[in-house]
Amino acid sequence: MLREWIVAIVMLLGALFMLIASIGLLRMPDLFLRMSATSKAATLGAGLVMAAAALYFSEAGITTRVLVVIVFLLLTVPVAAHMIGRAAYFDGVPLWSGTVVDDLRGHYRTSDHQLVRDPESSPDFAIPDGEEGDDFLN
Amino acid sequence: MGSLILYLAARYLMPLLLLFSVFLLIRGHNEIGGGFVGGLVAAAGFILYAIANSVSAARRVLRAHPRSLIAAGLLTALLSGVAGWLNGKPYMAGAWLNQPLPVVGKMGTPVLFDFGVYLVVIGVTLLIMFTLAED
Amino acid sequence: MNVSVLYTLALGIISLGLILTFIRLVRGPSLPDRVVAIDLAVALAIGIIACYAILFNQPAFLDVAIIIALISFLGTIAFAYYIERRA
Amino acid sequence: MDLLLLPLLISVLFIILTLLAWNRTRWQRILSLAGSAALLLAGVALLAQVSQSGIRSTQIGGWPAPFGITLVADLFSAIMLAITGLVGLLSAVYALDGIDERRVAHGFYPLFFALLMGVCGAFLTGDIFNLYVWFEVMLMASFVLMALGGERAQLEGAIKYVILNLTASALFLSATGILYSVAGTLNMADLSLRLREVSSPEIVTTIAMLYLVAFGIKAAIFPLFFWLPASYHTPPVAVTALFSGLLTKVGVYSLVRVFTLLFLSDVAFTHTILLVLGGLTMVVGVLGAAAQYDMRRLLSFHIVSQIGYLLMGLGLYTQAGLASTIFFMAHGIAAKSALFLVAGIIRRVSGSFDLRRIGGLYRDQPWLALLFLLPALSLAGLPPLSGFFGKLALVRAGLEQEQYLMVAVSLVVSLLTLFSMIKIWMEAFWKPAPAQAPPQRRSEGFKASLVLPALALGLVSILLGVWAQAGYGLADRAAAALIDPALYIAAVLGGGR
Amino acid sequence: MDFFLPTALLLLFLFSGFAPLVQRAQPQRAGLLLALLPAGLFAGFLSMLQPVFSGGVYTFRFAWAQSLGVTFSLYLDGLSLLFILLITGIGALVLVYGGGYLHGHSLLGRFYGFILLFMGAMLGLALSDNALTLFIFWELTSISSFLLIGFDHEKEGSRAAALQALLVTGGGGLAMLAGLVLLGQIGGTYEISQLNQRGDLLRASPLFVPAFLLILAGAVTKSAQYPFHFWLPGAMAAPTPVSAYLHSATMVKAGVYLLARMTPALGGTPEWQTAVTAFGMATFLVGALLAIGQVDLKKLLAYTTVASLGSMVMLLGWGSQLAVKGAMLYLLAHGLYKGSLFLVAGVIDHETGCRDVSKLGGLRREMPRTAVAALLAGVSMAGLPPALGFIAKEVLYESTLAAQPVAGWLTAGALIGNAILAAVSGLVALKPFFGAHGETPRHPHTAPLALDLPPLLLALLGLLAGLLPMMLAAPLVQPAAGAVLAQPVTIKLALWHGLNLMLALSVLTVALGAGLYAAWRPVWRLAARLRWLGRFGPAHAYQAGLDGLRQFAAWLTSRLQNGYLRFYLMTIILTTVALAGLAFFGNTNGYSLRSNWGEVNFYEVVLAALIVLAALIVLRTRSRLATIAIIGIIGYGLALIYLLYGAPDLAMIQFAIETLTVILFVLVVYRLPKFTRLTSSPARLIDFGVALSGGLLMSLLTLAVTARPVVPHISDYFLENALLLGNGRNVVNVILVDFRALDTFGEITVLALAGIGVYALIRLTIGRREIVVPREEQG
Amino acid sequence: MSLLLAIVIGVLFTVGLYMMMRRSLTKVLIGLMLLGQAINLLIFTAGRLERASPPLIPPGASELTHSADPLPQALILTAIVISFGVTAFALVLARQTYTVLGTNDMNELRDTDIIPRYHPEMPHEEEEGL
Amino acid sequence: MTVFLLNVLLAISWAALSGQFDPPHLTFGFLLGYLVLWLTVRGETRAYFTRVPRVISFLGFFLKELLLANLNLAATVLRRDMNLKPGVVALPIDLPNDAAITLLVNVITLTPGTLGLDVSSDRKVIYVHALNVGDPETFRQQMQAGFVRRVKELFA
Ligand code: NA
Ligand code: NA
């Protein structure tokens, strides 16, 4: 009985964080702000609800599966955010007018999309396995 | 692609994906999952790897040519049916070991068939994605 | 009052979030915005599934949540990829 | 072990083998001959067995009907399987020189066997959803074969072919979903029984119409045939011949199957529609042919026109009518595949498919002339070739049912068919070659691998005429089995495990 | 059973195949050698004359396609024999003649082949007892005639004429087929000999008249009866021996033969008498009149042939004993003299290179043998004693005079026709050989014997038969007439039966003919001025019809096969909606769509609403990637619905596949161009309407079926046995890999094919015009 | 609920068919995909809805008495995978068509339908593998 | 060494996934893990499982931060005027290995108001987007003091 109440609370908490994430997504003025809203809230929200499930069923198998999901969220959400942010930056998605500083401007070398101190320098990092021009999309 | 972070993340995500794909495949007969979704997850792993590194890298990791995977999968499915004949039943009549194996549980030709499906799905998905990406 | 009401309430809250997310998806304006929206929608879906699994006592449904978590990431990457190359 | 499974197992096996021999094209060619020969043997053996001991059926995996998937061969299916084997083998022979190395090196033969597998599956299955699956196998293979090579015309044709056929599949699938919801089963024999008890027959008739359109598209009947003339002339002749022999026939087969086994609740309505559509198909098809100059396009429209005849036999819904449909189908496959192959040879000898660009073959290529004349006259229904007996059977059946208009239409259409065959004859053979036509390259066209298949099909057309009794007798027995579903139902639901 | 009949056929067909080889082996003597076959057959059949004369018949039966009513049954009686003797006899002569006429022609071998092929077909036609077998040979004669008319295939005109002849006779043939089948179904047999005994049964049926008319259509087209006569003059494009053989002596008489053959079955009714007689009379007159104004020898002969055919048909139509005798007699006479005259025309053409009677003259000096043949045949054609033609004409008048109540009309018509024939006979038999020399392309000189002998023989026969009618004509004609009348008859033939009305008419005929011949130039000039009348003739109707057909076909095809996918899809959708709607509402008695809301949870509503919204947005979006994103959302939404309603596996696959599809789209789409609005607004509205109709149909169907009571379904078996027999707890998976593994097998095959397809499409594009590597150079 | 889903089905069919009638090949394919979704939902709905009772035999039990109908699920599963393969191929086909013919406007893809004009001086077509 | 540990971890996670910690499952998990690693892990991997206690403390800290992050996000989002002073700030770092960098970026993304955007190719600078950059310099110092230090400790 008590457990069910705890489950319910955790669940509601998670739900609320998700709601907040979506509000943030809706209200924030530019992409990067929206992302910083969603990335956290989504992770925590989903994590909490899953945790609630783990709590509710309290089985080794299920608990681990829940953990797997959480671990995955922790691993993937930031990477996704990074990828989109980076892409958006190349895509020229504008920063919000109220942005105070942008240290990133002008640091991407257009030739190979490497992020460098001064874009005129030669590539100083290449992913071990990747040959030149041998990219996922050619 | 030049993203260091993705490249690093992929290194840890891919093993998990493959692990999980096998997990889905093996328990598919009793829990939800099965050859299809297992195959798709496995393929997803390799695709992720290809995005993070390169197709050629992914091919190297995969070792076998996707086409051979397809052929192998079809062959497995085809042969899984023959067992029926061997014990005098119709084609594709399931043949089961009477003792459940450790981990995998009850083992029979239908599971083998599912494994064939698994291989074909991986092979096809990767054949398509790799070919497209390399063009 | 019954606990399951709270479960349903949670579902309701998440559905509300889904609606808001959808609005952003439609509004855009940029493609990355839409992708972010989808990302969130997926997270919400995971939430819904979890709630549902509890509400109807169906642990099996959680596996679906795993799949979503595993795979959808790839979609996002693909989009990001496309966007960056388009630039 | 069961003959019913052989066609499927053989084709899968050879799909796998040719996949494994991917880069060894010579091996693939050898395998293609072996495999299609094996298929032919299996088909003939099955035909013999069925005509000996009646309808054969088996349950895949031993799961009893109606729960498991049934493979069942009545005489009709067996005949179609044998024909499939023949067409397959002859196409394989033609392909030896008719398909270039690069296509072979890009998966022609796996696709070839997959196509045959789909066709055989469709003829064999006793399960409506399984039929859908085989349709998809066949279609997917045909999609790729259609586009394989990526010539400009091929791609353009393939696009329309793919989209319109997928529309048909979509309809097929929806209809099947609804059918299951109404009848609660997928086994066709079981369906046949259950659909009789359905409370409100109009829903069944509606489903019947969905199937009519779905299969109608595949069978290229009016007004759903557009995909065929748009695409059939684009791939290599070996492929077109295979298609013209098999694809639309699977559509017709399915129409015959469902409208003799499942949808009999309102024959007056459904089969009248079949008749009307049949008539329109004949006419529109043959007129389309009359308007063409490219031999392949012309023949493609004849495919459509011939489908009209098949539909007419079904629409009459008598034993005689069905018998004529079956006989006509066998005849049509032989004649039209032969004509496509000959067109290919003409193209190689004279350098073009366009009748306006070629000529003078009569004087210098008498054997080619004969090779063309046999199937051409047969298609036009001239005695004593197979086409005449098909026509005769249809006329008899039509008059017995007092369908005078349909008979009149069918006869006029056969005259127009003669007209357009003669058109080819006069343009390609009699007319002197145009000034700018290149010199004839006899050696190009007269390779054994190209001529033999065409000749063989021509002979089939003759033999079906000389031994019309045997041929029609078989068709008649097959029709008898179709007109009385009880036999089929007993064979499936009675048999099993 | 008499095996001579089938053997004869077999030999002819066999040798039609060998002929080219014979020609290659013996280029000089091939015609002569091949002629031995028909000559031998002639002798063989002649030996049957005695038994046949005394009422005997020869038969042969062989099962062919009994289930279809086709038996290979042969039946030789007087009628058949008369024909067969003409066929084989003249055939032999034509082969010899042809050898000379086409000497050195590169396709001579094929010519022999086709002639023998035709001979076999014609023989079969005359021998068949089974109506359908008869039809088979009937069509074969059409084909061989087609091949022979088009013998000079490089001439546009020959090809057109060949097609014309084929279409006209072929069309009639098809009508005839329908008629024969009807007749067979009424009479319960296709054996003509039996049908002929069941005349009363046949006439009783309501289908009798249609059957008769259809068969008549076959006969009149084949025998070039007005208004289907026009193909015959056209057929003169064929080499002259062909015209002589097919288009005057034998094939064109097939219609006459058919009418005669089936007189017992079909004859004697008012319909028969009116229709057939009318056709005959009309053709007789039209043919004769159209001959006026012709200057081409072959055209003259062709039109007179039409006229003669008309007279025979008229006689058969009237059907009195006398008339039938007359018809048979006329048939024989005409065969002899017309064949001969055609061959003569050929000789003239061959030697002078000219067929224009107005230019020809005085050839008797250079080609006396030809002149003799022409004269003798001409006499017969003009109906002058002592030729057989004279007797035939006498009998003709005798029977028309007896033909009450229309005796006056028929006789008058016959008089006019015969007079013109007489005049024409003068033109073809006298004019070229007498009078002053005209200037001709080639300087004439005596023709080789191979060309002169055949016409001479035929003409002489005509004369002898006239001199000794009871010895040479009666034995042939009497059994023939007997066969037609289905009763033994006897005929008395003589050149002289005293002064009577017939004789008077003959004299009058000759007088008129002579007069016309004397005044032929002005009359012909007059006729030439009336040429424009031809514009209303059936020949033009045929041409107009053919052109019209071509144009209509082109128009219709360009309308239907217009290449617009949009149109194709619309057609499919509307057809579906129409048919399904018709079935659903057409015969439903107020179908109740009471739907079951069940209880619905708000989150389900939200889900559904979002899916709908997303779908509607797809209608509007302009950005490809946004569309893909939204498609993805729709997919995810559906997956959730599947999950909510107890299909976790489904949801799983849906999620996975949806994601992969998105990736796929992304990979592909960035190579495809951006969306642009291409269709105009009204068109889009129409499209939407059509699409909506499709959507509504599906919604309605869904409601209709979900409203129905749940039926017991086979799934219960799966639920019960998945674990017990399938060793699996996930029933869906057990279905996929065990209960219905075959589906899955097919499905992975599809997947495999898709993979290969993508690979092949991308790796092999000849469309990009790469360098083509020919086979030989590859491993 | 089935009423609700019936509406969804109708909308999906409508939109799918509408998109298929567009001139842009890409849109046509999107239409096809939507059509596939609509059909799956149709089968699912027509197979009767059972809330949250998946056809999984719980541990301990030996058979299921009450659950969602597993057969439509299996059928849809098969259909989904098939349509995935087909979609993949169709997409690539569209892509190739665009790269080779340089258009994806269906109205410009009519050459294989309409009867080609005849110019005597036009060179002979030299397609591959006949 | 690390590979072995990773392998063990995989083995355990397998057992956990299937909910049975008996020898056969562990062995199978180990074998499977070995296969997977053989397939995937190439090149060097640093030891980072050695310092388990630190890991745990780190996790605790992280979870706290995550919670706080969300709470103040909630505060921000729900206020009528979310007074934002966002910016992208370059943050110089010197971390021993890629794993550390990845971890850092992820952690930054998941914690208050910040979003790890990218790492310079020479691995010396990470770029961070923040909701409220008062003055970039002080912001840098906060970050250095916070996560950067802890991550460095973790990998020291
Ligand atoms: Na066909
Ligand atoms: Na076809």
PDB file of N, CA, C and O in Angstrom, chain A residues 5 11 22 25-26 31 34 49 57 62 65 69 72 76 84 86-87 90-91 113 135 137, chain C residues 6-7 17 24 33 50-51 57 59 62-63 66 70 73 76 80-81 84-87:
ATOM      1  N   TRP A   5       1.843   4.246  -2.860  1.00  0.00           N
ATOM      2  CA  TRP A   5       1.804   5.709  -2.731  1.00  0.00           C
ATOM      3  C   TRP A   5       3.137   6.305  -3.147  1.00  0.00           C
ATOM      4  O   TRP A   5       3.185   7.269  -3.896  1.00  0.00           O
ATOM      5  N   MET A  11       6.183   8.947  -9.580  1.00  0.00           N
ATOM      6  CA  MET A  11       5.636   9.001 -10.931  1.00  0.00           C
ATOM      7  C   MET A  11       5.172  10.419 -11.235  1.00  0.00           C
ATOM      8  O   MET A  11       5.565  11.026 -12.241  1.00  0.00           O
ATOM      9  N   SER A  22       8.432  20.361 -21.382  1.00  0.00           N
ATOM     10  CA  SER A  22       7.693  20.758 -22.587  1.00  0.00           C
ATOM     11  C   SER A  22       7.320  22.234 -22.528  1.00  0.00           C
ATOM     12  O   SER A  22       7.344  22.918 -23.555  1.00  0.00           O
ATOM     13  N   LEU A  25      10.345  23.943 -23.568  1.00  0.00           N
ATOM     14  CA  LEU A  25      10.495  23.799 -25.017  1.00  0.00           C
ATOM     15  C   LEU A  25       9.643  24.833 -25.733  1.00  0.00           C
ATOM     16  O   LEU A  25      10.050  25.441 -26.713  1.00  0.00           O
ATOM     17  N   LEU A  26       8.462  25.040 -25.185  1.00  0.00           N
ATOM     18  CA  LEU A  26       7.529  25.938 -25.857  1.00  0.00           C
ATOM     19  C   LEU A  26       7.911  27.398 -25.632  1.00  0.00           C
ATOM     20  O   LEU A  26       7.873  28.205 -26.543  1.00  0.00           O
ATOM     21  N   LEU A  31      16.780  27.968 -29.872  1.00  0.00           N
ATOM     22  CA  LEU A  31      16.987  26.524 -29.870  1.00  0.00           C
ATOM     23  C   LEU A  31      17.816  26.063 -28.686  1.00  0.00           C
ATOM     24  O   LEU A  31      17.438  25.161 -27.943  1.00  0.00           O
ATOM     25  N   ARG A  34      16.023  26.087 -25.555  1.00  0.00           N
ATOM     26  CA  ARG A  34      15.034  24.999 -25.524  1.00  0.00           C
ATOM     27  C   ARG A  34      15.735  23.689 -25.189  1.00  0.00           C
ATOM     28  O   ARG A  34      15.275  22.905 -24.356  1.00  0.00           O
ATOM     29  N   VAL A  49       9.986   8.345 -13.755  1.00  0.00           N
ATOM     30  CA  VAL A  49       8.827   7.483 -14.038  1.00  0.00           C
ATOM     31  C   VAL A  49       9.285   6.036 -14.149  1.00  0.00           C
ATOM     32  O   VAL A  49       8.672   5.121 -13.588  1.00  0.00           O
ATOM     33  N   PHE A  57       7.192  -2.781  -9.551  1.00  0.00           N
ATOM     34  CA  PHE A  57       7.287  -4.222  -9.799  1.00  0.00           C
ATOM     35  C   PHE A  57       8.334  -4.862  -8.907  1.00  0.00           C
ATOM     36  O   PHE A  57       8.212  -6.035  -8.551  1.00  0.00           O
ATOM     37  N   ILE A  62      13.336  -6.545 -14.036  1.00  0.00           N
ATOM     38  CA  ILE A  62      12.725  -5.275 -14.435  1.00  0.00           C
ATOM     39  C   ILE A  62      13.584  -4.104 -13.980  1.00  0.00           C
ATOM     40  O   ILE A  62      13.883  -3.191 -14.743  1.00  0.00           O
ATOM     41  N   ARG A  65      16.350  -3.550 -16.246  1.00  0.00           N
ATOM     42  CA  ARG A  65      15.904  -2.967 -17.511  1.00  0.00           C
ATOM     43  C   ARG A  65      15.697  -1.469 -17.324  1.00  0.00           C
ATOM     44  O   ARG A  65      16.143  -0.662 -18.135  1.00  0.00           O
ATOM     45  N   VAL A  69      17.569   1.646 -19.194  1.00  0.00           N
ATOM     46  CA  VAL A  69      16.949   2.815 -19.848  1.00  0.00           C
ATOM     47  C   VAL A  69      17.584   4.089 -19.321  1.00  0.00           C
ATOM     48  O   VAL A  69      18.021   4.962 -20.082  1.00  0.00           O
ATOM     49  N   PHE A  72      20.978   4.683 -20.481  1.00  0.00           N
ATOM     50  CA  PHE A  72      20.923   5.069 -21.893  1.00  0.00           C
ATOM     51  C   PHE A  72      20.567   6.529 -22.033  1.00  0.00           C
ATOM     52  O   PHE A  72      21.202   7.276 -22.771  1.00  0.00           O
ATOM     53  N   THR A  76      22.748   9.119 -23.886  1.00  0.00           N
ATOM     54  CA  THR A  76      22.367   9.582 -25.221  1.00  0.00           C
ATOM     55  C   THR A  76      21.867  11.014 -25.235  1.00  0.00           C
ATOM     56  O   THR A  76      22.220  11.781 -26.125  1.00  0.00           O
ATOM     57  N   ILE A  84      22.750  18.039 -32.102  1.00  0.00           N
ATOM     58  CA  ILE A  84      21.805  19.001 -32.680  1.00  0.00           C
ATOM     59  C   ILE A  84      22.370  20.416 -32.570  1.00  0.00           C
ATOM     60  O   ILE A  84      22.407  21.170 -33.540  1.00  0.00           O
ATOM     61  N   ARG A  86      25.382  21.457 -32.363  1.00  0.00           N
ATOM     62  CA  ARG A  86      26.474  21.633 -33.326  1.00  0.00           C
ATOM     63  C   ARG A  86      25.904  21.805 -34.724  1.00  0.00           C
ATOM     64  O   ARG A  86      26.234  22.779 -35.431  1.00  0.00           O
ATOM     65  N   ALA A  87      24.995  20.920 -35.063  1.00  0.00           N
ATOM     66  CA  ALA A  87      24.395  20.990 -36.397  1.00  0.00           C
ATOM     67  C   ALA A  87      23.706  22.340 -36.587  1.00  0.00           C
ATOM     68  O   ALA A  87      23.922  23.023 -37.588  1.00  0.00           O
ATOM     69  N   PHE A  90      26.039  25.057 -37.358  1.00  0.00           N
ATOM     70  CA  PHE A  90      26.443  25.088 -38.773  1.00  0.00           C
ATOM     71  C   PHE A  90      25.306  25.595 -39.631  1.00  0.00           C
ATOM     72  O   PHE A  90      25.501  26.350 -40.574  1.00  0.00           O
ATOM     73  N   ASP A  91      24.090  25.166 -39.276  1.00  0.00           N
ATOM     74  CA  ASP A  91      22.917  25.505 -40.069  1.00  0.00           C
ATOM     75  C   ASP A  91      22.618  27.004 -39.967  1.00  0.00           C
ATOM     76  O   ASP A  91      21.794  27.528 -40.705  1.00  0.00           O
ATOM     77  N   HIS A 113      34.658  20.811 -40.958  1.00  0.00           N
ATOM     78  CA  HIS A 113      33.808  20.887 -39.768  1.00  0.00           C
ATOM     79  C   HIS A 113      34.578  20.567 -38.484  1.00  0.00           C
ATOM     80  O   HIS A 113      34.011  20.095 -37.515  1.00  0.00           O
ATOM     81  N   ASP A 135      33.073   9.029 -45.218  1.00  0.00           N
ATOM     82  CA  ASP A 135      32.200   9.518 -44.171  1.00  0.00           C
ATOM     83  C   ASP A 135      30.870   8.780 -44.306  1.00  0.00           C
ATOM     84  O   ASP A 135      30.621   8.146 -45.324  1.00  0.00           O
ATOM     85  N   LEU A 137      27.901   9.756 -44.791  1.00  0.00           N
ATOM     86  CA  LEU A 137      27.229  10.225 -45.997  1.00  0.00           C
ATOM     87  C   LEU A 137      28.256  10.773 -46.961  1.00  0.00           C
ATOM     88  O   LEU A 137      28.938  11.729 -46.651  1.00  0.00           O
TER      89      LEU A 137
ATOM     90  N   LEU C   6      -4.075   8.567  -9.232  1.00  0.00           N
ATOM     91  CA  LEU C   6      -2.836   9.334  -9.356  1.00  0.00           C
ATOM     92  C   LEU C   6      -2.075   8.891 -10.601  1.00  0.00           C
ATOM     93  O   LEU C   6      -1.566   9.693 -11.375  1.00  0.00           O
ATOM     94  N   TYR C   7      -2.025   7.567 -10.822  1.00  0.00           N
ATOM     95  CA  TYR C   7      -1.353   7.069 -12.027  1.00  0.00           C
ATOM     96  C   TYR C   7      -1.960   7.736 -13.256  1.00  0.00           C
ATOM     97  O   TYR C   7      -1.271   8.287 -14.113  1.00  0.00           O
ATOM     98  N   GLY C  17       1.867  17.556 -21.623  1.00  0.00           N
ATOM     99  CA  GLY C  17       3.206  17.863 -22.127  1.00  0.00           C
ATOM    100  C   GLY C  17       3.309  17.514 -23.597  1.00  0.00           C
ATOM    101  O   GLY C  17       3.843  18.287 -24.411  1.00  0.00           O
ATOM    102  N   ARG C  24       5.244  22.900 -30.469  1.00  0.00           N
ATOM    103  CA  ARG C  24       6.597  23.301 -30.880  1.00  0.00           C
ATOM    104  C   ARG C  24       6.981  22.582 -32.171  1.00  0.00           C
ATOM    105  O   ARG C  24       7.541  23.198 -33.081  1.00  0.00           O
ATOM    106  N   ASP C  33      14.759  22.772 -34.195  1.00  0.00           N
ATOM    107  CA  ASP C  33      13.705  22.891 -33.178  1.00  0.00           C
ATOM    108  C   ASP C  33      12.773  21.696 -33.237  1.00  0.00           C
ATOM    109  O   ASP C  33      12.441  21.087 -32.215  1.00  0.00           O
ATOM    110  N   ALA C  50       5.737   3.827 -19.257  1.00  0.00           N
ATOM    111  CA  ALA C  50       5.997   3.407 -17.879  1.00  0.00           C
ATOM    112  C   ALA C  50       4.714   3.517 -17.055  1.00  0.00           C
ATOM    113  O   ALA C  50       4.295   2.559 -16.396  1.00  0.00           O
ATOM    114  N   CYS C  51       4.077   4.677 -17.129  1.00  0.00           N
ATOM    115  CA  CYS C  51       2.828   4.854 -16.383  1.00  0.00           C
ATOM    116  C   CYS C  51       1.844   3.750 -16.750  1.00  0.00           C
ATOM    117  O   CYS C  51       1.219   3.120 -15.897  1.00  0.00           O
ATOM    118  N   ASN C  57      -0.446  -2.941 -14.818  1.00  0.00           N
ATOM    119  CA  ASN C  57       0.373  -4.021 -14.279  1.00  0.00           C
ATOM    120  C   ASN C  57       0.926  -4.916 -15.388  1.00  0.00           C
ATOM    121  O   ASN C  57       0.729  -6.145 -15.377  1.00  0.00           O
ATOM    122  N   PRO C  59       4.432  -5.466 -16.844  1.00  0.00           N
ATOM    123  CA  PRO C  59       5.876  -5.192 -16.902  1.00  0.00           C
ATOM    124  C   PRO C  59       6.428  -5.307 -18.315  1.00  0.00           C
ATOM    125  O   PRO C  59       7.363  -4.598 -18.685  1.00  0.00           O
ATOM    126  N   LEU C  62       7.549  -2.380 -20.414  1.00  0.00           N
ATOM    127  CA  LEU C  62       8.775  -1.607 -20.159  1.00  0.00           C
ATOM    128  C   LEU C  62       9.826  -1.899 -21.226  1.00  0.00           C
ATOM    129  O   LEU C  62      10.593  -1.025 -21.613  1.00  0.00           O
ATOM    130  N   ASP C  63       9.829  -3.137 -21.722  1.00  0.00           N
ATOM    131  CA  ASP C  63      10.817  -3.471 -22.759  1.00  0.00           C
ATOM    132  C   ASP C  63      10.666  -2.552 -23.958  1.00  0.00           C
ATOM    133  O   ASP C  63      11.650  -2.141 -24.573  1.00  0.00           O
ATOM    134  N   ILE C  66      12.507   0.476 -23.419  1.00  0.00           N
ATOM    135  CA  ILE C  66      13.943   0.300 -23.671  1.00  0.00           C
ATOM    136  C   ILE C  66      14.238   0.509 -25.149  1.00  0.00           C
ATOM    137  O   ILE C  66      15.103   1.297 -25.540  1.00  0.00           O
ATOM    138  N   LEU C  70      16.727   3.129 -26.866  1.00  0.00           N
ATOM    139  CA  LEU C  70      17.894   2.704 -27.641  1.00  0.00           C
ATOM    140  C   LEU C  70      17.885   3.299 -29.042  1.00  0.00           C
ATOM    141  O   LEU C  70      18.875   3.859 -29.507  1.00  0.00           O
ATOM    142  N   PHE C  73      17.345   7.600 -30.385  1.00  0.00           N
ATOM    143  CA  PHE C  73      18.586   8.367 -30.395  1.00  0.00           C
ATOM    144  C   PHE C  73      19.180   8.403 -31.803  1.00  0.00           C
ATOM    145  O   PHE C  73      19.593   9.452 -32.308  1.00  0.00           O
ATOM    146  N   THR C  76      17.585  10.913 -34.074  1.00  0.00           N
ATOM    147  CA  THR C  76      18.055  12.274 -33.804  1.00  0.00           C
ATOM    148  C   THR C  76      19.407  12.508 -34.457  1.00  0.00           C
ATOM    149  O   THR C  76      19.622  13.495 -35.156  1.00  0.00           O
ATOM    150  N   ALA C  80      20.418  15.346 -37.113  1.00  0.00           N
ATOM    151  CA  ALA C  80      21.507  16.289 -36.862  1.00  0.00           C
ATOM    152  C   ALA C  80      22.503  16.194 -38.004  1.00  0.00           C
ATOM    153  O   ALA C  80      22.952  17.193 -38.560  1.00  0.00           O
ATOM    154  N   TYR C  81      22.773  14.968 -38.368  1.00  0.00           N
ATOM    155  CA  TYR C  81      23.717  14.702 -39.428  1.00  0.00           C
ATOM    156  C   TYR C  81      23.319  15.402 -40.698  1.00  0.00           C
ATOM    157  O   TYR C  81      24.078  16.131 -41.319  1.00  0.00           O
ATOM    158  N   GLU C  84      23.614  19.155 -40.478  1.00  0.00           N
ATOM    159  CA  GLU C  84      24.988  19.672 -40.563  1.00  0.00           C
ATOM    160  C   GLU C  84      25.502  19.600 -41.994  1.00  0.00           C
ATOM    161  O   GLU C  84      26.126  20.517 -42.495  1.00  0.00           O
ATOM    162  N   ARG C  85      25.156  18.493 -42.677  1.00  0.00           N
ATOM    163  CA  ARG C  85      25.659  18.361 -44.050  1.00  0.00           C
ATOM    164  C   ARG C  85      24.979  19.362 -44.975  1.00  0.00           C
ATOM    165  O   ARG C  85      25.581  19.867 -45.910  1.00  0.00           O
ATOM    166  N   ARG C  86      23.701  19.609 -44.662  1.00  0.00           N
ATOM    167  CA  ARG C  86      22.958  20.547 -45.499  1.00  0.00           C
ATOM    168  C   ARG C  86      23.629  21.914 -45.455  1.00  0.00           C
ATOM    169  O   ARG C  86      23.673  22.641 -46.434  1.00  0.00           O
ATOM    170  N   ALA C  87      24.179  22.228 -44.262  1.00  0.00           N
ATOM    171  CA  ALA C  87      24.769  23.558 -44.075  1.00  0.00           C
ATOM    172  C   ALA C  87      25.988  23.743 -45.001  1.00  0.00           C
ATOM    173  O   ALA C  87      26.732  22.796 -45.217  1.00  0.00           O
TER     174      ALA C  87
END
